[in-house]
XYZ file of N, CA and C in Angstrom:
588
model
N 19.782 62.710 -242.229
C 20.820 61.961 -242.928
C 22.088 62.009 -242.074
N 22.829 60.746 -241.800
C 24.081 60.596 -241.612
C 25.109 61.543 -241.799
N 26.198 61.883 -241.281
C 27.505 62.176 -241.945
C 28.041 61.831 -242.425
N 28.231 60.082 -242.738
C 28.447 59.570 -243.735
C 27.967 59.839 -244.489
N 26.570 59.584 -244.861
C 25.505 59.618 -245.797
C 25.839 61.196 -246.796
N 26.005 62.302 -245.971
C 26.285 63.222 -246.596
C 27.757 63.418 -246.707
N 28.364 62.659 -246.661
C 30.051 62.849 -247.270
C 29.859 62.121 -248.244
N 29.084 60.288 -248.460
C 28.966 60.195 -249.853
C 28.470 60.612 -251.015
N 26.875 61.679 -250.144
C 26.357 62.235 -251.435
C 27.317 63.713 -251.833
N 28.048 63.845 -251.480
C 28.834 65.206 -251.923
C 30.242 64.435 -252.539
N 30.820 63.413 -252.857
C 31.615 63.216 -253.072
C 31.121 62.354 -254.613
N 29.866 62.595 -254.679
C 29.520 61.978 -255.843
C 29.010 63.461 -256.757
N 28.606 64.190 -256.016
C 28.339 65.848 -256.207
C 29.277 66.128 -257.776
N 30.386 66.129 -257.578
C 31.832 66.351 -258.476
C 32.461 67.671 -257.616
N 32.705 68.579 -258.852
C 33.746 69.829 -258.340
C 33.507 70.241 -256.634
N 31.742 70.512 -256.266
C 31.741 71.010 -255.711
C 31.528 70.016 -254.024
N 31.485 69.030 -254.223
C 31.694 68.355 -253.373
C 33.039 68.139 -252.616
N 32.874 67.269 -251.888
C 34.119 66.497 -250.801
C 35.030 65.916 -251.743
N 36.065 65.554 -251.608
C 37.537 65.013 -252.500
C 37.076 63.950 -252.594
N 37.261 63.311 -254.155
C 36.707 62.047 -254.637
C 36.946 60.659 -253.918
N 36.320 59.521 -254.208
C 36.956 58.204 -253.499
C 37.693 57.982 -254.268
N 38.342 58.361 -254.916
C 39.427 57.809 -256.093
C 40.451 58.101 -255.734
N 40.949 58.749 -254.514
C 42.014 59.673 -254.302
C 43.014 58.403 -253.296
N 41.734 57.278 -252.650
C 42.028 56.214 -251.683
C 42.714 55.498 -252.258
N 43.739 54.433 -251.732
C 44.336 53.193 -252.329
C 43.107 52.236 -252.667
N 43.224 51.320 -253.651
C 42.417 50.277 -253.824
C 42.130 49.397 -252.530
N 40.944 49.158 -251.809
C 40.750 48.129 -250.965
C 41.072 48.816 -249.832
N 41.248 50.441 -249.392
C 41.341 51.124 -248.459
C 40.360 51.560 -247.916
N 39.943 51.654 -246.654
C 39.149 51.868 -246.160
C 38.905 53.618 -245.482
N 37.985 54.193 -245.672
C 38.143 55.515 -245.552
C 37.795 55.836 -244.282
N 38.643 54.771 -242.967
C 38.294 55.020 -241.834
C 39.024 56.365 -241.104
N 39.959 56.893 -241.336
C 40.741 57.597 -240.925
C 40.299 58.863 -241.984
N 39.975 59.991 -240.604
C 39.626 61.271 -241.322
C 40.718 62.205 -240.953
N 41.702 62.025 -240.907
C 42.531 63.372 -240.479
C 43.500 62.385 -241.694
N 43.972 63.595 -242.101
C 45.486 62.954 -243.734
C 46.690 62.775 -242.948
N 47.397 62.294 -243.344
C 49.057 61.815 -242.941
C 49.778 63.099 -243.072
N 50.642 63.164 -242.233
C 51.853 63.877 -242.075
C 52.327 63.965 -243.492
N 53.115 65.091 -244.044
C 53.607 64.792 -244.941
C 54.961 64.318 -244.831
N 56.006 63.816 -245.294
C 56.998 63.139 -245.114
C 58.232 64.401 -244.828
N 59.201 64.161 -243.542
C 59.954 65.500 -243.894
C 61.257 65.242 -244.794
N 61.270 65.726 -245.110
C 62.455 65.881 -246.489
C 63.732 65.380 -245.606
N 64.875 64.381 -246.088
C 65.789 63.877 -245.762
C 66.740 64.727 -245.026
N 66.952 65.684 -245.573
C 68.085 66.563 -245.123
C 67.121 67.561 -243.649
N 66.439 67.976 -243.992
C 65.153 68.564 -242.992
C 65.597 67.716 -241.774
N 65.340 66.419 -241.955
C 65.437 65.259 -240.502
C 66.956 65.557 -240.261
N 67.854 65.341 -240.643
C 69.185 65.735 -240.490
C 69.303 66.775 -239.736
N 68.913 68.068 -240.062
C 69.016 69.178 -239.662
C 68.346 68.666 -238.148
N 67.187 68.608 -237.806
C 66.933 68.372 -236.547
C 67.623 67.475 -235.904
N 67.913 66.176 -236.421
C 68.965 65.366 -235.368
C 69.972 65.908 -235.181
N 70.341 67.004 -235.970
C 72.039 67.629 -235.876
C 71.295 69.058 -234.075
N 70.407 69.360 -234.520
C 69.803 70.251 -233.334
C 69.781 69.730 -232.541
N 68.960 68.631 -231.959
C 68.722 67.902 -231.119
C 69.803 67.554 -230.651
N 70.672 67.205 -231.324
C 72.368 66.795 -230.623
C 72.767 67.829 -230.088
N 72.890 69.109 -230.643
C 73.832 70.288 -230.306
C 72.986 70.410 -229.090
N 71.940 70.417 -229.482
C 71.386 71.092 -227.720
C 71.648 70.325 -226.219
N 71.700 68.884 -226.791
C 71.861 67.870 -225.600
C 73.200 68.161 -225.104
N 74.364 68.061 -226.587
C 75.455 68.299 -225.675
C 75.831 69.715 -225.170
N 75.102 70.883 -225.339
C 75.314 71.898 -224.717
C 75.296 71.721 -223.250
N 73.903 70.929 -223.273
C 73.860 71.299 -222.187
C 75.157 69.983 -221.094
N 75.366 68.875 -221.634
C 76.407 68.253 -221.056
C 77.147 68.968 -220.718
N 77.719 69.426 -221.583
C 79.071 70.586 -221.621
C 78.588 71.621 -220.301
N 77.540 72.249 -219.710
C 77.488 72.642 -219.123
C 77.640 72.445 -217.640
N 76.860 71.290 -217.703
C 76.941 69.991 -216.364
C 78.404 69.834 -215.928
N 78.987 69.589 -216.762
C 80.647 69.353 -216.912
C 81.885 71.155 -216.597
N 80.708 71.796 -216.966
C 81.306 73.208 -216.512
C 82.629 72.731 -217.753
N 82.741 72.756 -219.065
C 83.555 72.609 -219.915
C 83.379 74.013 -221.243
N 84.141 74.066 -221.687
C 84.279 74.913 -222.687
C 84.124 74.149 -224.265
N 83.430 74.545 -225.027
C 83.216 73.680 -226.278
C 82.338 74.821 -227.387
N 82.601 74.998 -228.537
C 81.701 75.586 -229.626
C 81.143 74.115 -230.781
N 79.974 74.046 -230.656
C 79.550 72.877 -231.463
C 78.986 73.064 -232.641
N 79.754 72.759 -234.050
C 79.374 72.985 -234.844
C 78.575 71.717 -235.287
N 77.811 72.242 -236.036
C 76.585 71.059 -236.606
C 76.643 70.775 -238.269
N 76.249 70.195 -239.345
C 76.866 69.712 -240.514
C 76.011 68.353 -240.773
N 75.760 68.309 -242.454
C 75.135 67.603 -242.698
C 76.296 66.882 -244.148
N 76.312 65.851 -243.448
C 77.746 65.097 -244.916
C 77.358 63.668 -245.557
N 77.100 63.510 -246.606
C 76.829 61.983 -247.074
C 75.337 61.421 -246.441
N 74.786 62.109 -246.044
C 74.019 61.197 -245.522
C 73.519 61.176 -244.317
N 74.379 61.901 -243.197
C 74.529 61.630 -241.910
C 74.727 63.073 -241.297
N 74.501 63.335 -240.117
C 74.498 64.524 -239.686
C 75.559 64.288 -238.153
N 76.621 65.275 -238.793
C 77.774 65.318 -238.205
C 77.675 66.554 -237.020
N 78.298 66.275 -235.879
C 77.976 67.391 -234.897
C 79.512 66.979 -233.816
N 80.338 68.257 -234.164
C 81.661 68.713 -233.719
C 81.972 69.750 -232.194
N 82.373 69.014 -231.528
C 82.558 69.928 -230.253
C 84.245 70.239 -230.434
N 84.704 71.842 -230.671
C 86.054 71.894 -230.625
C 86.121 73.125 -229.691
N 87.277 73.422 -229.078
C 87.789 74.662 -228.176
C 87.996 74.894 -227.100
N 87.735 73.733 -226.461
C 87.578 74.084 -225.136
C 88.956 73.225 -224.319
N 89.931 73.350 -223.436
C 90.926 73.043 -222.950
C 90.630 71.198 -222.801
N 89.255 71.070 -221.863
C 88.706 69.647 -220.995
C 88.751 68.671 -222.200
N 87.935 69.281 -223.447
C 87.521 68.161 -224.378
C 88.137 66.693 -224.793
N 89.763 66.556 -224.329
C 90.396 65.594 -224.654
C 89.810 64.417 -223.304
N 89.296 64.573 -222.547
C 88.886 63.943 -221.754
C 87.480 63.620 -221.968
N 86.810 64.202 -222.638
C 85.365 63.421 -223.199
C 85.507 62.526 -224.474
N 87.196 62.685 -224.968
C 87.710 61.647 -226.188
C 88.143 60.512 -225.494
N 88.996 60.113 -224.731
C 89.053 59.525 -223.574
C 90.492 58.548 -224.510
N 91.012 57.547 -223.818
C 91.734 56.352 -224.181
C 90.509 55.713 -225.295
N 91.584 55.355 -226.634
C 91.121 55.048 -226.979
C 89.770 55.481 -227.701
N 89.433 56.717 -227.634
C 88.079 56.981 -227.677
C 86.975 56.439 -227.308
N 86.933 55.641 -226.201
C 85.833 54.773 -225.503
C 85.286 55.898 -224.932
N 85.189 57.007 -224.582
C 84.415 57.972 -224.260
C 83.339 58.654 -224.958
N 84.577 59.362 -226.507
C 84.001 59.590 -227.460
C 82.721 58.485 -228.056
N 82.786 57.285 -228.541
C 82.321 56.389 -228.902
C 80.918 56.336 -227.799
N 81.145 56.553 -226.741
C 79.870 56.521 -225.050
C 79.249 57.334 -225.187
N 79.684 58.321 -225.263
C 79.021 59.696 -225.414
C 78.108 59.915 -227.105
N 78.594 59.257 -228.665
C 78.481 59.432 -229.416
C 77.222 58.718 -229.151
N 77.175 57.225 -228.404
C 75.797 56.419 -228.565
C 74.323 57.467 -227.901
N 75.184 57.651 -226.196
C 74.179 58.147 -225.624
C 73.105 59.770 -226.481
N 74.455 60.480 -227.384
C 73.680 61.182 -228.520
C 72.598 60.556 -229.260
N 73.261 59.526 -229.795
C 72.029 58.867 -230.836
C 70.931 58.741 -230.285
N 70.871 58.139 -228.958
C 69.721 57.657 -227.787
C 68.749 59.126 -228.015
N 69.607 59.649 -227.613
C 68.632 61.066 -227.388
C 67.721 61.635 -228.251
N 68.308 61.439 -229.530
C 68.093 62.052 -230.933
C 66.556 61.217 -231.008
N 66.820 59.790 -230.854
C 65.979 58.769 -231.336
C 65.231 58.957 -230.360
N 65.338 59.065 -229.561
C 64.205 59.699 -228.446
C 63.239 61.078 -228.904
N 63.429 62.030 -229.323
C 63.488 63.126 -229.498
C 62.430 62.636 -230.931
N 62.796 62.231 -231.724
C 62.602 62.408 -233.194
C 61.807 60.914 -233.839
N 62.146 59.584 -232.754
C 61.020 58.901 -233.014
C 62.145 58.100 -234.722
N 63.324 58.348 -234.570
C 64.124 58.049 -235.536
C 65.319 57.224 -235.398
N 66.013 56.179 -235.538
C 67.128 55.847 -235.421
C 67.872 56.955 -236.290
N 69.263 57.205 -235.291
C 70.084 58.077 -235.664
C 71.396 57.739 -236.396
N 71.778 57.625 -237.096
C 73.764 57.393 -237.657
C 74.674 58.931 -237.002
N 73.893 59.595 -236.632
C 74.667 60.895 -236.326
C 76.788 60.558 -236.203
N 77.493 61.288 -236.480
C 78.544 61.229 -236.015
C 79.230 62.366 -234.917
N 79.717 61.871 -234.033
C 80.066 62.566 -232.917
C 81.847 62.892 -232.971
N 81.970 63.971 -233.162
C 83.639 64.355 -233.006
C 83.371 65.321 -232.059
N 85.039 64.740 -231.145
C 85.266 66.138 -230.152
C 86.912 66.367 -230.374
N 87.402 67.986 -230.433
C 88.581 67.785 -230.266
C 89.238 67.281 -231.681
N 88.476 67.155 -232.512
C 88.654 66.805 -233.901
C 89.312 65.246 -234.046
N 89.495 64.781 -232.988
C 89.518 63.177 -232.805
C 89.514 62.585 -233.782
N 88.089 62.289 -234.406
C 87.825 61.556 -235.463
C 88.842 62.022 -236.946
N 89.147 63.363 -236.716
C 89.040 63.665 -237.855
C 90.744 63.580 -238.178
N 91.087 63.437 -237.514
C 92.811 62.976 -237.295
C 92.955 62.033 -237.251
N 91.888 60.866 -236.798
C 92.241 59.570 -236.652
C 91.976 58.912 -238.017
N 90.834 59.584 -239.045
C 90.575 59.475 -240.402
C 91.584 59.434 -241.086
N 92.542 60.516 -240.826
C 93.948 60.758 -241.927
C 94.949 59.408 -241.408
N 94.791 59.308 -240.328
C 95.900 58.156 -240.058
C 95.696 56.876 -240.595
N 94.281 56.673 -240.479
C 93.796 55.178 -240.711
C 93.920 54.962 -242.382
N 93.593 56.382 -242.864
C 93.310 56.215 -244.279
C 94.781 56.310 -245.210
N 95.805 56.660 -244.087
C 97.154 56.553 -244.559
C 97.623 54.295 -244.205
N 97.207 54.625 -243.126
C 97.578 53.467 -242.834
C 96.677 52.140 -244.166
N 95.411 52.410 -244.227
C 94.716 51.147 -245.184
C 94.870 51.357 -246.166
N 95.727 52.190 -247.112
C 96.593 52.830 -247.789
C 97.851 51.436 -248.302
N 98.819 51.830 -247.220
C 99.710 51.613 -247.218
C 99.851 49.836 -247.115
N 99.028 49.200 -245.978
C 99.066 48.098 -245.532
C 98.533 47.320 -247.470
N 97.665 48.133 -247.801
C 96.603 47.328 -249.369
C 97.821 47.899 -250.201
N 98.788 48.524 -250.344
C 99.724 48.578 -250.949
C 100.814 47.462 -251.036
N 101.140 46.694 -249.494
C 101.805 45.594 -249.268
C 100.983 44.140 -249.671
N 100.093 44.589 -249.174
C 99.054 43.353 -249.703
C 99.394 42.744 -251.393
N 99.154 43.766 -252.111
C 98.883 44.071 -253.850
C 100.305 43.441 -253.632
N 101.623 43.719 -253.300
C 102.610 43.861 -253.801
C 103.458 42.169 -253.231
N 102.902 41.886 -251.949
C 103.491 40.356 -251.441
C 102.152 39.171 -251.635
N 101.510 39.621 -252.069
C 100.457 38.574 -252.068
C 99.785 38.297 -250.826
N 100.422 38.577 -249.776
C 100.238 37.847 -248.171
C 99.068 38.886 -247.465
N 98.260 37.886 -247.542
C 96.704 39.174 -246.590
C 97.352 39.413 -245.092
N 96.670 40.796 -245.298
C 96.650 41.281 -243.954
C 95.733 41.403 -242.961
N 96.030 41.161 -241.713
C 94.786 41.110 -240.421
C 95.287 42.630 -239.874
N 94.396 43.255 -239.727
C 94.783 44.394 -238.428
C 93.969 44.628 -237.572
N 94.251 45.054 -236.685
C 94.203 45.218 -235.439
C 92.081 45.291 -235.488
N 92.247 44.804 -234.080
C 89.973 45.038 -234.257
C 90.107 46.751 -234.178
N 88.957 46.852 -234.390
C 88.676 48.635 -234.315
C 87.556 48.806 -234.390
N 86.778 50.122 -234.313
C 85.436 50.452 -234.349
C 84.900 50.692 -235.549
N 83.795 50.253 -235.189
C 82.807 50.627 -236.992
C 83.560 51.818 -237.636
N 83.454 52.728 -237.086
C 84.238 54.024 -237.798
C 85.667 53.766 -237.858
N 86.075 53.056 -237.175
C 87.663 53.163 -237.841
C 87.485 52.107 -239.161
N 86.877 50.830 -238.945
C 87.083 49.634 -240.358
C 86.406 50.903 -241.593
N 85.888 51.344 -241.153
C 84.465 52.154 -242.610
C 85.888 53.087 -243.323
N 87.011 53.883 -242.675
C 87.769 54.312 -242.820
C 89.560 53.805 -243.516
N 89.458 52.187 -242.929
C 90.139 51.465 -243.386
C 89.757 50.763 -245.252
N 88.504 50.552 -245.149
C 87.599 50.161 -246.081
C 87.626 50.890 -247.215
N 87.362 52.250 -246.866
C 87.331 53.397 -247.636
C 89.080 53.633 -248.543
N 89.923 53.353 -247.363
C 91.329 54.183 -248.437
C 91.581 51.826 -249.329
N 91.087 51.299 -247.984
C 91.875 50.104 -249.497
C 91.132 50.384 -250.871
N 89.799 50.614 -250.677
C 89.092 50.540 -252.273
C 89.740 51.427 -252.973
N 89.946 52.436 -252.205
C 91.035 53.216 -253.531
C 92.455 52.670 -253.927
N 92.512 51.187 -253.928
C 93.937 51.020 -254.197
C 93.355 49.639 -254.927
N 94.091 49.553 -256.839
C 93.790 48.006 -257.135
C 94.377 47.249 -256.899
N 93.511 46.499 -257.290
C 94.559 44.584 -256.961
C 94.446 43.770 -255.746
N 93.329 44.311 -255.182
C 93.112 44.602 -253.811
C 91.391 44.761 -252.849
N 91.221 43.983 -251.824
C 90.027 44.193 -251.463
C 90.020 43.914 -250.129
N 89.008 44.146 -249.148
C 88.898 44.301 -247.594
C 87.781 43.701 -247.063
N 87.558 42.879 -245.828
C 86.641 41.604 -245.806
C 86.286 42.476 -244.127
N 85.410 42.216 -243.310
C 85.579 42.996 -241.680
C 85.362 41.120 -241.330
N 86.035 40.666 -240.477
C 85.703 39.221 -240.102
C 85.631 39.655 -238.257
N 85.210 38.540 -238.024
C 85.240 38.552 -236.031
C 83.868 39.213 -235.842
N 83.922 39.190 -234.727
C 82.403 40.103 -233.675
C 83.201 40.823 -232.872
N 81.785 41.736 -232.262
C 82.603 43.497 -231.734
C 82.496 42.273 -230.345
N 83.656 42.857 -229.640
C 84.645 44.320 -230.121
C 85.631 43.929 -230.658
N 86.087 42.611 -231.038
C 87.142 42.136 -231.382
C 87.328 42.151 -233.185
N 86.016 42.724 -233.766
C 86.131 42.833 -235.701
C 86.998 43.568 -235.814
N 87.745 42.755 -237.010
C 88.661 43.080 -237.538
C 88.987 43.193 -239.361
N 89.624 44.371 -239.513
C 89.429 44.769 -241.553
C 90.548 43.145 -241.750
N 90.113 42.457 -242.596
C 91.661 41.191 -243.081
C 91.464 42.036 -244.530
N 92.550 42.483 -245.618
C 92.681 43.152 -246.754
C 93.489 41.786 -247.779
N 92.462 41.340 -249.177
C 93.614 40.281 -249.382
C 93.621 40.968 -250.586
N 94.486 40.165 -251.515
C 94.794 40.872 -253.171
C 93.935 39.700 -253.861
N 93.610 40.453 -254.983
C 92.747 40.088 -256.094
C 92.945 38.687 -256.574
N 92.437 37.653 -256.733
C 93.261 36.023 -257.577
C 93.081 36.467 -258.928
């Protein structure tokens, strides 16, 4: 007899047989004998893209002969990974943060390399981001405050996904008031108008 033959007669067996055909999707075919991966838990994947980052940029940081302690962090969703301490770091933030932003992609690359995953990871060095958060979120603040109050929409300046997401973020906290991203990169830009 087959191995087939004897996987169906034991699966008709009951208890002491092979795991039932009932266990298959409808109209599935029981070609595949090894089971699926089980799925890794959301935050689990996080945790490794946040590893996978720290380790890549260690070792940058090393290449670079730079000083840096990288903390790793899992926030909203996304797995945040912080290089602070070291004298050089304002130079991997660069003008503008076009460095930061270079360096943040070539992370993702890696990750998604690594893990077989597109990454959102966020990259701060020097706490960059995290200063530029308070400003922006003072500033889309203030600008959706003028908005509400003259009627007259506002355009500002283009900026990066992370700066509009940040602009976005403080207008919704203000009523009477809402935020549109118009243009293409690199030139998108938040326009904020008031409510009709």
């Amino acid at each position: 007899m087959s191995k087939t033959a004897q996987a169906a007669d034991q699966s008709q067996d009951g208890p002491g047989g092979a795991e039932p055909a009932e266990t298959e999707a409808p109209g599935e075919a029981a070609a595949e004998t090894t089971p699926a991966p089980a799925p890794v838990a959301a935050e689990d994947q996080l945790i490794r893209e946040g590893d996978v980052a720290g380790d890549y940029l260690e070792r940058l940081l090393d290449l670079l002969d730079y000083d840096g302690d990288i903390d790793l962090d899992v926030e909203a969703g996304r797995a945040i990974v912080s290089i602070d301490g070291g004298e050089d770091l304002e130079k991997l933030v660069g003008q503008g943060a076009t460095v930061l932003e270079a360096l943040q992609e070539l992370t993702r690359l890696t990750v998604q390399q690594s893990t077989g995953n597109r990454s959102r990871l966020m990259l701060d060095i020097a706490g960059w981001r995290q200063a530029r958060r308070e400003e922006l979120t003072d500033l889309g603040r203030r600008t959706a405050e003028e908005v509400r109050d003259s009627g007259d929409p506002a355009r500002m300046r283009p900026m990066t996904p992370f700066e509009r997401k940040v602009v976005h973020d403080a207008v919704a906290t203000v009523k009477g008031v809402y935020s549109e991203s118009e243009g293409e990169e690199p030139r998108r830009q938040v326009v904020i108008f008031r409510n009709v």
